[in-house]
PDB file of C-alpha atoms in Angstrom:
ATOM      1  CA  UNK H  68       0.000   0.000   0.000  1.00 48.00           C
ATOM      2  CA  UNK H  69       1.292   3.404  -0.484  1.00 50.00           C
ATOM      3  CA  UNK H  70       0.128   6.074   1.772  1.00 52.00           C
ATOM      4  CA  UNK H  71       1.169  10.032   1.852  1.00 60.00           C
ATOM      5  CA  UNK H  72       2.287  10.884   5.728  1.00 59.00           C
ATOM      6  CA  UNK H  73       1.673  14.808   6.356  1.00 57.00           C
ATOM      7  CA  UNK H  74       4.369  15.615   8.757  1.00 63.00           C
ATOM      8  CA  UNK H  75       3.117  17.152  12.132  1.00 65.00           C
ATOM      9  CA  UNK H  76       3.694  21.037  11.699  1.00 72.00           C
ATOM     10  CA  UNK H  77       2.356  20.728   7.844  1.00 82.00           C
ATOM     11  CA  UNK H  78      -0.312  18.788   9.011  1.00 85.00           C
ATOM     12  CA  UNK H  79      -1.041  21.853  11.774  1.00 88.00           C
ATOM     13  CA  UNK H  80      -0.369  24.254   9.631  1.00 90.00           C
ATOM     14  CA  UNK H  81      -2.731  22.497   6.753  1.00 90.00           C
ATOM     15  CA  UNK H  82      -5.658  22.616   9.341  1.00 91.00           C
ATOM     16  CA  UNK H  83      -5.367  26.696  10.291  1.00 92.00           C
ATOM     17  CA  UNK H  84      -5.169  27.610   6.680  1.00 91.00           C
ATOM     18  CA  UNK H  85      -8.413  25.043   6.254  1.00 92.00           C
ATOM     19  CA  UNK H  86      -9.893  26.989   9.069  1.00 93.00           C
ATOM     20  CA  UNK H  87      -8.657  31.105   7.748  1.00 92.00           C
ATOM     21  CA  UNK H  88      -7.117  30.506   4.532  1.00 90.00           C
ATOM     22  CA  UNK H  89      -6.640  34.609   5.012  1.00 92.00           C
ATOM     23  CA  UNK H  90      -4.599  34.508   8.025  1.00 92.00           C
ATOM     24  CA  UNK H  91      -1.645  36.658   8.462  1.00 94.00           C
ATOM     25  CA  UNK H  92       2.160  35.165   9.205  1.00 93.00           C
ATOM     26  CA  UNK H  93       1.730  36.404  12.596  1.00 94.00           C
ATOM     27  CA  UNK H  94      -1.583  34.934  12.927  1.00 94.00           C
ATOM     28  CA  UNK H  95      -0.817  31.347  11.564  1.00 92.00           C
ATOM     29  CA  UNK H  96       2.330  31.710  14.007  1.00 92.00           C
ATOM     30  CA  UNK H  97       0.542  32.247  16.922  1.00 93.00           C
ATOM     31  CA  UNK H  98      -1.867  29.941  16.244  1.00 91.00           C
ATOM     32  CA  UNK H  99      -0.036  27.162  17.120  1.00 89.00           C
ATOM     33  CA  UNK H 100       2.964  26.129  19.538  1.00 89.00           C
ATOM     34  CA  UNK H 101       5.269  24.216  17.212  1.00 85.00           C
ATOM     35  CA  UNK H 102       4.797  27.036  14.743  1.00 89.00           C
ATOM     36  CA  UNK H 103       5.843  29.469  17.615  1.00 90.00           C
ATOM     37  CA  UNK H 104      10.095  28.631  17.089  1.00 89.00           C
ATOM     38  CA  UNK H 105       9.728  29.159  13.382  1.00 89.00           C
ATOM     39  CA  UNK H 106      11.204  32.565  12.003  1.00 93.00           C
ATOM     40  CA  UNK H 107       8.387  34.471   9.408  1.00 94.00           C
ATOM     41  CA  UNK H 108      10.653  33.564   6.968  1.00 95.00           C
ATOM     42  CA  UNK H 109      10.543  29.435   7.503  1.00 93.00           C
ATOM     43  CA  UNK H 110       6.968  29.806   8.076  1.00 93.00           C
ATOM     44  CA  UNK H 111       6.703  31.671   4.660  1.00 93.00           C
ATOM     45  CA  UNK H 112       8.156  28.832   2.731  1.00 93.00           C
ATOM     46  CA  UNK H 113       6.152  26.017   4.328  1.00 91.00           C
ATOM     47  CA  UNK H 114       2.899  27.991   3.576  1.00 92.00           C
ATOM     48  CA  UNK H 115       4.214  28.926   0.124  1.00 93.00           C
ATOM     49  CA  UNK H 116       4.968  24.938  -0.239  1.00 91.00           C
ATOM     50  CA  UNK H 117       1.693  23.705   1.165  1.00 90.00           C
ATOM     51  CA  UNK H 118       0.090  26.288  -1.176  1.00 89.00           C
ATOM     52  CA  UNK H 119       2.231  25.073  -4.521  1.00 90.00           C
ATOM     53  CA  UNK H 120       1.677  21.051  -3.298  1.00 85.00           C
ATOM     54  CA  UNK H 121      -2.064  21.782  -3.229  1.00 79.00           C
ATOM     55  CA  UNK H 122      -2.554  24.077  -6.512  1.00 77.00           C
ATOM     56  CA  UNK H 123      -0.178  21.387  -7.857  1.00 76.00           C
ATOM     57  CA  UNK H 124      -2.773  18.339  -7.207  1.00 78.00           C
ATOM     58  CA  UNK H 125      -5.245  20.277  -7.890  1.00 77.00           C
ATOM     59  CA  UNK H 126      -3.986  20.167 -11.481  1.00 75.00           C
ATOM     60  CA  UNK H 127      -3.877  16.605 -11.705  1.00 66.00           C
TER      61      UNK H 127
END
């Protein structure tokens, strides 16, 4: 069987977006302790990744 594992901060990160898909940096930062240690510009890049990985199988 193959299965796709969401790692735990994308997973958490997945689920506020799901929740306000217009949430600010700060917001999405806060929103979460394991988000909390990331600088804006990680958490940038793993929203701009989640973002491209869902447009991307959206396309499929």
């Amino acid at each position: 069987m193959n299965y796709r594992y969401r790692t735990a901060p994308e997973a958490v990160l997945s689920d506020i977006l799901a929740r306000d898909p217009q949430a600010s940096l700060h917001d999405i930062r806060h929103a979460h302790p394991s988000l909390r240690r990331l600088s804006l510009d990680q958490l940038g890049l793993r929203v701009g990744r989640l973002l491209d990985g869902r447009a991307a199988r959206s396309l499929k």
